[in-house]
Coordinates of C-alpha atoms in Angstrom, one line a residue:
X16 CA 82.2 55.7 20.5
X17 CA 80.0 52.8 19.7
X18 CA 79.9 49.0 19.9
X19 CA 78.4 46.7 17.3
X20 CA 76.9 43.2 18.0
X21 CA 75.6 40.9 15.3
X22 CA 74.4 37.4 14.4
X23 CA 73.5 35.9 11.0
X24 CA 70.2 37.9 10.8
X25 CA 70.7 41.2 12.7
X26 CA 73.2 43.8 13.5
X27 CA 72.8 46.3 16.4
X28 CA 74.9 49.4 17.1
X29 CA 75.0 50.9 20.6
X30 CA 76.5 54.3 21.5
X31 CA 78.5 54.4 24.7
X32 CA 76.9 57.8 25.3
X33 CA 73.8 56.8 27.2
X34 CA 74.3 53.2 26.2
X35 CA 71.8 54.1 23.5
X36 CA 70.8 51.8 20.7
X37 CA 71.0 53.8 17.5
X38 CA 70.7 51.2 14.8
X39 CA 69.2 47.8 14.3
X40 CA 69.5 46.4 10.8
X41 CA 68.7 43.0 9.2
X42 CA 71.1 41.2 6.9
X43 CA 69.6 43.2 4.0
X44 CA 70.6 46.4 5.6
X45 CA 67.0 47.5 6.4
X46 CA 67.0 49.9 9.3
X47 CA 64.4 49.5 12.1
X48 CA 65.5 52.3 14.5
X49 CA 64.7 56.0 13.9
X50 CA 67.7 57.8 12.5
X51 CA 67.6 60.7 15.1
X52 CA 67.0 63.6 12.7
X53 CA 66.9 66.5 15.2
X54 CA 64.3 68.4 13.1
X55 CA 61.8 65.9 14.6
X56 CA 63.6 64.3 17.6
X57 CA 67.4 63.9 18.0
X58 CA 67.3 60.6 20.0
X59 CA 67.0 57.0 19.0
X60 CA 66.3 54.9 22.1
X61 CA 67.3 56.6 25.3
X62 CA 67.3 54.9 28.7
X63 CA 65.1 56.6 31.3
X64 CA 66.6 56.5 34.8
X65 CA 66.3 57.3 37.7
X66 CA 62.9 58.8 36.8
X67 CA 60.5 58.3 33.9
X68 CA 58.7 61.3 32.6
X69 CA 58.6 64.7 34.4
X70 CA 58.6 65.6 38.1
X71 CA 56.4 68.4 39.3
X72 CA 58.5 71.6 39.0
X73 CA 61.4 69.2 38.0
X74 CA 61.8 68.8 41.8
X75 CA 61.5 66.0 44.4
X76 CA 62.0 65.9 48.2
X77 CA 64.2 63.5 50.1
X78 CA 65.0 63.8 53.8
X79 CA 63.3 67.2 53.8
X80 CA 65.7 68.4 51.1
X81 CA 64.8 69.4 47.6
X82 CA 66.6 67.9 44.6
X83 CA 66.3 68.8 40.9
X84 CA 66.0 66.2 38.2
X85 CA 65.2 67.0 34.5
X86 CA 62.8 65.0 32.4
X87 CA 63.6 61.3 32.2
X88 CA 66.6 61.6 34.5
X89 CA 70.3 61.7 33.8
X90 CA 71.4 58.3 32.6
X91 CA 70.6 59.0 28.9
X92 CA 73.2 61.9 29.0
X93 CA 76.1 60.0 30.6
X94 CA 78.9 57.9 29.3
X95 CA 78.6 54.2 30.0
X96 CA 81.5 51.8 30.2
X97 CA 81.6 48.7 28.1
X98 CA 82.4 45.9 30.6
X99 CA 81.7 42.7 28.6
X100 CA 81.5 41.9 24.9
X101 CA 80.8 38.9 22.7
X102 CA 80.0 38.7 19.0
X103 CA 76.2 38.9 19.7
X104 CA 76.1 40.6 23.1
X105 CA 77.4 43.6 25.1
X106 CA 77.1 44.8 28.7
X107 CA 77.4 48.5 29.6
X108 CA 77.7 50.0 33.1
X109 CA 77.0 53.3 34.7
X110 CA 78.0 53.8 38.3
X111 CA 77.0 56.6 40.7
X112 CA 79.6 59.4 41.0
X113 CA 80.0 62.9 42.5
X114 CA 77.9 64.3 39.7
X115 CA 75.0 61.9 40.1
X116 CA 75.0 62.1 43.9
X117 CA 74.3 65.8 43.8
X118 CA 71.1 65.1 41.9
X119 CA 70.2 61.7 43.3
X120 CA 71.9 60.8 46.6
X121 CA 72.1 57.0 46.2
X122 CA 75.1 54.8 45.4
X123 CA 74.1 52.5 42.5
X124 CA 75.2 50.6 39.4
X125 CA 73.1 50.5 36.3
X126 CA 73.8 47.9 33.7
X127 CA 72.4 47.5 30.2
X128 CA 72.7 44.1 28.5
X129 CA 72.1 43.9 24.7
X130 CA 71.9 40.5 23.1
X131 CA 70.8 39.2 19.8
X132 CA 68.8 36.0 19.6
X133 CA 67.6 35.0 16.1
X134 CA 65.4 37.8 14.9
X135 CA 65.1 39.5 18.4
X136 CA 67.2 42.1 20.2
X137 CA 66.9 41.6 24.0
X138 CA 67.5 44.6 26.2
X139 CA 68.0 44.0 29.9
X140 CA 68.2 46.4 32.7
X141 CA 70.0 45.6 36.0
X142 CA 69.9 48.1 38.9
X143 CA 72.2 47.4 41.9
X144 CA 71.5 49.4 45.1
X145 CA 74.9 50.0 46.7
X146 CA 73.4 52.3 49.3
X147 CA 72.6 51.4 52.9
X148 CA 68.9 52.2 52.6
X149 CA 65.9 51.6 50.2
X150 CA 66.5 53.3 46.8
X151 CA 63.5 54.7 45.0
X152 CA 63.7 54.8 41.2
X153 CA 61.9 54.5 38.0
X154 CA 63.3 53.0 34.8
X155 CA 62.1 52.8 31.3
X156 CA 62.8 52.3 27.6
X157 CA 62.2 54.8 24.7
X158 CA 62.9 52.9 21.5
X159 CA 61.8 54.8 18.3
X160 CA 60.8 52.4 15.6
X161 CA 61.4 53.7 12.1
X162 CA 58.2 53.8 9.9
X163 CA 59.5 54.3 6.3
X164 CA 56.1 54.2 4.7
X165 CA 53.1 56.5 5.1
X166 CA 52.3 56.8 8.8
X167 CA 48.7 55.7 8.3
X168 CA 49.8 52.5 6.6
X169 CA 50.7 51.2 10.1
X170 CA 48.6 49.8 12.9
X171 CA 49.1 48.3 16.3
X172 CA 47.8 45.0 17.5
X173 CA 47.8 44.5 21.3
X174 CA 48.5 41.0 22.6
X175 CA 45.1 40.7 24.3
X176 CA 41.6 42.1 23.7
X177 CA 41.1 44.6 26.5
X178 CA 39.8 48.1 27.3
X179 CA 42.8 50.3 26.3
X180 CA 42.4 53.1 28.9
X181 CA 45.2 55.7 28.9
X182 CA 45.9 58.8 31.0
X183 CA 46.2 62.2 29.3
X184 CA 49.2 64.5 30.0
X185 CA 48.8 68.1 31.0
X186 CA 52.0 70.2 31.1
X187 CA 54.0 67.0 31.0
X188 CA 52.3 65.7 34.1
X189 CA 49.8 62.8 34.5
X190 CA 46.3 64.1 34.7
X191 CA 43.2 62.3 36.1
X192 CA 41.6 62.5 32.6
X193 CA 41.4 59.2 30.8
X194 CA 40.4 58.1 27.4
X195 CA 39.9 54.8 25.7
X196 CA 41.9 53.9 22.6
X197 CA 39.4 52.8 20.0
X198 CA 40.1 49.5 18.1
X199 CA 38.8 47.9 15.0
X200 CA 39.2 44.1 14.8
X201 CA 41.6 44.5 17.7
X202 CA 43.8 46.9 15.7
X203 CA 44.6 50.5 16.4
X204 CA 45.1 52.4 13.2
X205 CA 47.9 55.0 13.4
X206 CA 47.3 58.6 12.8
X207 CA 48.9 61.7 14.2
X208 CA 45.7 62.9 15.9
X209 CA 46.2 60.1 18.5
X210 CA 49.2 62.1 19.8
X211 CA 48.0 65.6 19.7
X212 CA 48.1 65.7 23.5
X213 CA 51.6 64.1 23.6
X214 CA 52.1 60.5 24.7
X215 CA 49.5 57.9 25.4
X216 CA 50.2 56.7 29.0
X217 CA 48.9 53.2 30.0
X218 CA 49.5 52.8 33.7
X219 CA 48.5 49.1 33.4
X220 CA 47.8 46.7 30.6
X221 CA 46.9 43.0 30.4
X222 CA 48.8 42.8 27.1
X223 CA 52.5 42.3 27.4
X224 CA 53.4 42.7 23.7
X225 CA 52.5 44.9 20.8
X226 CA 52.8 44.0 17.1
X227 CA 53.3 46.9 14.6
X228 CA 51.8 46.0 11.2
X229 CA 52.9 47.6 8.0
X230 CA 50.2 47.5 5.3
X231 CA 48.4 44.9 7.4
X232 CA 51.5 42.6 7.6
X233 CA 53.4 42.0 10.8
X234 CA 56.5 44.3 10.9
X235 CA 57.9 44.5 14.5
X236 CA 56.9 43.0 17.8
X237 CA 57.8 44.6 21.1
X238 CA 57.6 42.3 24.1
X239 CA 57.5 43.8 27.6
X240 CA 56.5 41.0 30.0
X241 CA 58.4 42.5 33.0
X242 CA 57.0 46.0 32.7
X243 CA 53.7 47.2 34.3
X244 CA 53.3 50.4 32.3
X245 CA 53.6 51.6 28.7
X246 CA 53.9 54.8 26.8
X247 CA 53.3 55.3 23.1
X248 CA 54.5 58.5 21.5
X249 CA 55.6 60.3 18.3
X250 CA 56.0 63.8 17.0
X251 CA 53.6 65.3 14.4
X252 CA 54.5 64.2 10.9
X253 CA 57.6 62.2 12.2
X254 CA 58.3 58.8 10.5
X255 CA 58.6 56.9 13.7
X256 CA 56.7 55.7 16.8
X257 CA 58.1 55.0 20.2
X258 CA 56.9 51.9 22.2
X259 CA 58.1 52.6 25.7
X260 CA 57.9 49.9 28.5
X261 CA 58.1 51.6 31.9
X262 CA 58.4 51.2 35.6
X263 CA 56.8 54.5 36.7
X264 CA 55.7 57.6 34.8
X265 CA 55.4 61.4 35.3
X266 CA 54.2 63.0 38.5
X267 CA 50.6 63.8 39.0
X268 CA 49.6 67.5 39.4
X269 CA 48.8 66.9 43.1
X270 CA 52.0 64.9 43.8
X271 CA 53.6 65.7 47.3
X272 CA 57.1 65.6 45.9
X273 CA 58.2 62.8 48.3
X274 CA 60.2 60.4 46.0
X275 CA 59.4 57.4 48.2
X276 CA 55.6 58.1 47.8
X277 CA 55.7 58.8 44.1
X278 CA 53.1 56.8 42.1
X279 CA 54.7 53.9 40.2
X280 CA 58.1 54.2 42.0
X281 CA 60.2 51.1 42.6
X282 CA 61.7 50.7 46.1
X283 CA 64.9 48.5 46.0
X284 CA 66.3 47.3 49.3
X285 CA 69.9 48.0 50.2
X286 CA 72.4 45.6 48.4
X287 CA 69.6 44.2 46.3
X288 CA 69.4 43.8 42.5
X289 CA 66.5 44.7 40.2
X290 CA 66.2 43.0 36.8
X291 CA 63.9 43.5 33.9
X292 CA 64.0 42.8 30.2
X293 CA 62.1 43.7 27.0
X294 CA 62.7 42.7 23.4
X295 CA 62.3 44.0 19.8
X296 CA 61.5 41.3 17.4
X297 CA 61.8 41.7 13.6
X298 CA 58.9 39.9 11.9

């Protein structure tokens, strides 16, 4: 089942499975979200919750007990409820249940709010801690932007001129090895070699937006003012790139397994509400 929202410029389609955005078109029917061809990657824009990335041995420890969580958590694989709808907005909700409590022993509600505003799609995350103690979690976005032309016809422009230091992944975990993304005139030219070691993981950036250029012309802007970390990823020869605003990231190889001590984790007090937002702007 899916829900469609629209305004005079854009139309967005959201699947109730995972509350996943799977289409964003302009009024000329141009598609900006990856089609989800499984020969490359069968997703479009999954929500990452209650972890981002991979846990060491897919395991964490809480109250001296081990729990299993697969990569990026379970929210992307669960059915959300549509709880509010207007012509240009929709609110989806996922509440903890017996299934989630076995993997993640916290009572919560996760809401996703999609809204169209002129040429922008805003995506808001609301996390409500319904437990009686601090709730540790990570949350992140994974939108795949469709790149219909030759991959090397695209480039990135970060909002600010800065040293673009990223951490390398080893066996899906964050390593201590870092590299610096080279720029030319503040642009990063896209090529598949950038991703030969998987995603580029920026634990911290001064920039809070990235513009994708197509043949040197602005194509899409992703704004992530609320988010401290960012991942950028694609598959070899795939015609898309993912711009992924994150709170948190994969474990390090020397991680203790204690979820409360996990690097990048958010600790939300009992009965408190977490809110963050990012946007995809068509240029």
